[in-house]
Amino acid sequence: QMRVIESGGGLVQAGASLRLSCAASEGSFSDYTMGWFRQAPGKEREFVAALNPGSVTKYGNSVKTRSTIFRDDNKNMVTLHMNDLKPEDTAVYYCAGHLGWGLSTSAADYAYWGQGTQVTVSS
């Protein structure tokens, strides 16, 4: 059973950059597709980015020109780097994982979730 813990959230100004990290407990981490989702108050959970065991990536439309996801299988970690943050990026950001190679954008396809980390972007 994979456990994931996010870190790196906080309060930033618009235009700033942010790095979110996710540490996973699973020994076979390299077999998992890892993703980031976010949820703003009153809104549905939104796909942000995903990275499969082959390091193929997929990004949500609202962040794809401003984000990079990468993984370090030796450290069981996945990182999301976001540039040019906007107030509409304010949300709780969740790291998630599922066993396999599918780059799903659906939260329902991810079996393992962290508790989330708050990102607040001030204008």
PDB file of C-alpha atoms in Angstrom:
ATOM      1  CA  GLN A   1       0.000   0.000   0.000  1.00  0.00           C
ATOM      2  CA  MET A   2       1.561   3.262  -1.130  1.00  0.00           C
ATOM      3  CA  ARG A   3       1.611   6.241   1.188  1.00  0.00           C
ATOM      4  CA  VAL A   4       2.348   9.691  -0.186  1.00  0.00           C
ATOM      5  CA  ILE A   5       3.173  12.932   1.582  1.00  0.00           C
ATOM      6  CA  GLU A   6       3.174  16.319  -0.108  1.00  0.00           C
ATOM      7  CA  SER A   7       5.294  19.298   0.835  1.00  0.00           C
ATOM      8  CA  GLY A   8       6.170  22.699  -0.532  1.00  0.00           C
ATOM      9  CA  GLY A   9       2.900  24.590  -0.432  1.00  0.00           C
ATOM     10  CA  GLY A  10       2.495  28.052   0.979  1.00  0.00           C
ATOM     11  CA  LEU A  11       1.613  31.656   0.249  1.00  0.00           C
ATOM     12  CA  VAL A  12       3.234  33.204  -2.812  1.00  0.00           C
ATOM     13  CA  GLN A  13       2.716  36.289  -4.907  1.00  0.00           C
ATOM     14  CA  ALA A  14       1.397  36.221  -8.436  1.00  0.00           C
ATOM     15  CA  GLY A  15       4.183  35.674 -10.929  1.00  0.00           C
ATOM     16  CA  ALA A  16       6.290  33.638  -8.526  1.00  0.00           C
ATOM     17  CA  SER A  17       7.407  30.034  -8.901  1.00  0.00           C
ATOM     18  CA  LEU A  18       6.725  27.121  -6.618  1.00  0.00           C
ATOM     19  CA  ARG A  19       8.016  23.599  -6.221  1.00  0.00           C
ATOM     20  CA  LEU A  20       5.792  20.917  -4.756  1.00  0.00           C
ATOM     21  CA  SER A  21       7.309  17.625  -3.711  1.00  0.00           C
ATOM     22  CA  CYS A  22       5.756  14.261  -3.041  1.00  0.00           C
ATOM     23  CA  ALA A  23       7.500  11.490  -1.138  1.00  0.00           C
ATOM     24  CA  ALA A  24       6.153   7.980  -1.518  1.00  0.00           C
ATOM     25  CA  SER A  25       6.661   4.969   0.717  1.00  0.00           C
ATOM     26  CA  GLU A  26       6.251   2.286  -1.918  1.00  0.00           C
ATOM     27  CA  GLY A  27       9.346   0.226  -2.640  1.00  0.00           C
ATOM     28  CA  SER A  28       8.250  -0.408  -6.237  1.00  0.00           C
ATOM     29  CA  PHE A  29       7.731   3.299  -6.833  1.00  0.00           C
ATOM     30  CA  SER A  30       9.211   3.044 -10.318  1.00  0.00           C
ATOM     31  CA  ASP A  31       6.193   0.936 -11.392  1.00  0.00           C
ATOM     32  CA  TYR A  32       3.731   3.706 -10.538  1.00  0.00           C
ATOM     33  CA  THR A  33       2.281   6.559 -12.509  1.00  0.00           C
ATOM     34  CA  MET A  34       2.310   9.626 -10.288  1.00  0.00           C
ATOM     35  CA  GLY A  35       0.081  12.625 -10.664  1.00  0.00           C
ATOM     36  CA  TRP A  36      -0.829  15.975  -9.206  1.00  0.00           C
ATOM     37  CA  PHE A  37      -4.375  17.233  -8.829  1.00  0.00           C
ATOM     38  CA  ARG A  38      -5.755  20.354  -7.226  1.00  0.00           C
ATOM     39  CA  GLN A  39      -9.023  21.426  -5.704  1.00  0.00           C
ATOM     40  CA  ALA A  40     -10.166  24.963  -5.080  1.00  0.00           C
ATOM     41  CA  PRO A  41     -13.033  25.760  -2.701  1.00  0.00           C
ATOM     42  CA  GLY A  42     -16.366  24.942  -4.267  1.00  0.00           C
ATOM     43  CA  LYS A  43     -14.790  23.340  -7.329  1.00  0.00           C
ATOM     44  CA  GLU A  44     -14.161  19.809  -8.483  1.00  0.00           C
ATOM     45  CA  ARG A  45     -10.766  18.185  -8.235  1.00  0.00           C
ATOM     46  CA  GLU A  46      -8.743  19.171 -11.308  1.00  0.00           C
ATOM     47  CA  PHE A  47      -5.963  17.295 -13.064  1.00  0.00           C
ATOM     48  CA  VAL A  48      -2.652  19.166 -13.073  1.00  0.00           C
ATOM     49  CA  ALA A  49       0.055  16.805 -14.301  1.00  0.00           C
ATOM     50  CA  ALA A  50       1.095  13.155 -14.440  1.00  0.00           C
ATOM     51  CA  LEU A  51       4.240  11.183 -15.130  1.00  0.00           C
ATOM     52  CA  ASN A  52       4.372   7.476 -15.901  1.00  0.00           C
ATOM     53  CA  PRO A  53       7.188   4.970 -15.227  1.00  0.00           C
ATOM     54  CA  GLY A  54       8.645   5.772 -18.653  1.00  0.00           C
ATOM     55  CA  SER A  55       8.757   9.474 -17.746  1.00  0.00           C
ATOM     56  CA  VAL A  56       6.125  10.351 -20.309  1.00  0.00           C
ATOM     57  CA  THR A  57       4.183  13.371 -19.080  1.00  0.00           C
ATOM     58  CA  LYS A  58       0.758  14.887 -19.443  1.00  0.00           C
ATOM     59  CA  TYR A  59      -0.386  18.295 -18.246  1.00  0.00           C
ATOM     60  CA  GLY A  60      -3.695  19.980 -17.641  1.00  0.00           C
ATOM     61  CA  ASN A  61      -4.566  22.726 -20.086  1.00  0.00           C
ATOM     62  CA  SER A  62      -4.525  25.446 -17.464  1.00  0.00           C
ATOM     63  CA  VAL A  63      -0.942  24.751 -16.412  1.00  0.00           C
ATOM     64  CA  LYS A  64       0.800  23.022 -19.310  1.00  0.00           C
ATOM     65  CA  THR A  65       2.842  26.039 -20.438  1.00  0.00           C
ATOM     66  CA  ARG A  66       3.893  26.814 -16.862  1.00  0.00           C
ATOM     67  CA  SER A  67       4.608  23.466 -15.265  1.00  0.00           C
ATOM     68  CA  THR A  68       7.122  20.653 -15.203  1.00  0.00           C
ATOM     69  CA  ILE A  69       6.724  17.314 -13.467  1.00  0.00           C
ATOM     70  CA  PHE A  70       9.656  15.018 -12.861  1.00  0.00           C
ATOM     71  CA  ARG A  71      10.509  12.016 -10.735  1.00  0.00           C
ATOM     72  CA  ASP A  72      13.462  10.533  -8.913  1.00  0.00           C
ATOM     73  CA  ASP A  73      12.898   6.811  -8.583  1.00  0.00           C
ATOM     74  CA  ASN A  74      15.991   6.432  -6.392  1.00  0.00           C
ATOM     75  CA  LYS A  75      14.378   8.701  -3.799  1.00  0.00           C
ATOM     76  CA  ASN A  76      10.743   7.672  -4.383  1.00  0.00           C
ATOM     77  CA  MET A  77       9.878  11.287  -5.097  1.00  0.00           C
ATOM     78  CA  VAL A  78       7.929  13.230  -7.682  1.00  0.00           C
ATOM     79  CA  THR A  79       8.133  16.996  -8.015  1.00  0.00           C
ATOM     80  CA  LEU A  80       5.915  19.577  -9.658  1.00  0.00           C
ATOM     81  CA  HIS A  81       7.483  22.884 -10.571  1.00  0.00           C
ATOM     82  CA  MET A  82       5.118  25.715 -11.490  1.00  0.00           C
ATOM     83  CA  ASN A  83       6.067  29.115 -12.888  1.00  0.00           C
ATOM     84  CA  ASP A  84       4.181  32.381 -13.266  1.00  0.00           C
ATOM     85  CA  LEU A  85       1.639  31.507 -10.622  1.00  0.00           C
ATOM     86  CA  LYS A  86      -1.765  33.171 -10.834  1.00  0.00           C
ATOM     87  CA  PRO A  87      -4.448  33.742  -8.198  1.00  0.00           C
ATOM     88  CA  GLU A  88      -6.555  31.098  -9.949  1.00  0.00           C
ATOM     89  CA  ASP A  89      -3.858  28.545  -9.101  1.00  0.00           C
ATOM     90  CA  THR A  90      -4.913  28.835  -5.459  1.00  0.00           C
ATOM     91  CA  ALA A  91      -6.017  25.396  -4.316  1.00  0.00           C
ATOM     92  CA  VAL A  92      -5.115  22.378  -2.257  1.00  0.00           C
ATOM     93  CA  TYR A  93      -2.666  20.339  -4.302  1.00  0.00           C
ATOM     94  CA  TYR A  94      -2.735  16.568  -4.013  1.00  0.00           C
ATOM     95  CA  CYS A  95      -0.192  13.979  -5.030  1.00  0.00           C
ATOM     96  CA  ALA A  96      -1.605  10.673  -6.220  1.00  0.00           C
ATOM     97  CA  GLY A  97      -0.353   7.404  -7.588  1.00  0.00           C
ATOM     98  CA  HIS A  98      -1.540   4.288  -9.347  1.00  0.00           C
ATOM     99  CA  LEU A  99       0.207   1.112 -10.375  1.00  0.00           C
ATOM    100  CA  GLY A 100       0.761   1.024 -14.108  1.00  0.00           C
ATOM    101  CA  TRP A 101       1.556   3.241 -17.078  1.00  0.00           C
ATOM    102  CA  GLY A 102      -1.723   4.945 -17.876  1.00  0.00           C
ATOM    103  CA  LEU A 103      -1.530   8.742 -17.907  1.00  0.00           C
ATOM    104  CA  SER A 104      -5.053   9.192 -16.663  1.00  0.00           C
ATOM    105  CA  THR A 105      -6.458  12.646 -15.999  1.00  0.00           C
ATOM    106  CA  SER A 106      -9.250  11.197 -13.884  1.00  0.00           C
ATOM    107  CA  ALA A 107      -8.881  11.251 -10.128  1.00  0.00           C
ATOM    108  CA  ALA A 108     -10.903   8.029  -9.938  1.00  0.00           C
ATOM    109  CA  ASP A 109      -8.058   6.123 -11.590  1.00  0.00           C
ATOM    110  CA  TYR A 110      -5.575   6.927  -8.842  1.00  0.00           C
ATOM    111  CA  ALA A 111      -5.694   4.630  -5.838  1.00  0.00           C
ATOM    112  CA  TYR A 112      -3.269   6.360  -3.506  1.00  0.00           C
ATOM    113  CA  TRP A 113      -3.525   9.937  -2.291  1.00  0.00           C
ATOM    114  CA  GLY A 114      -1.751  12.291   0.025  1.00  0.00           C
ATOM    115  CA  GLN A 115      -3.429  14.687   2.431  1.00  0.00           C
ATOM    116  CA  GLY A 116      -2.763  17.680   0.232  1.00  0.00           C
ATOM    117  CA  THR A 117      -0.805  20.894   0.582  1.00  0.00           C
ATOM    118  CA  GLN A 118      -2.308  24.370   0.367  1.00  0.00           C
ATOM    119  CA  VAL A 119      -1.059  26.784  -2.269  1.00  0.00           C
ATOM    120  CA  THR A 120      -2.307  30.354  -2.049  1.00  0.00           C
ATOM    121  CA  VAL A 121      -1.381  32.893  -4.706  1.00  0.00           C
ATOM    122  CA  SER A 122      -1.947  36.521  -3.820  1.00  0.00           C
ATOM    123  CA  SER A 123      -2.521  39.170  -6.456  1.00  0.00           C
TER     124      SER A 123
END
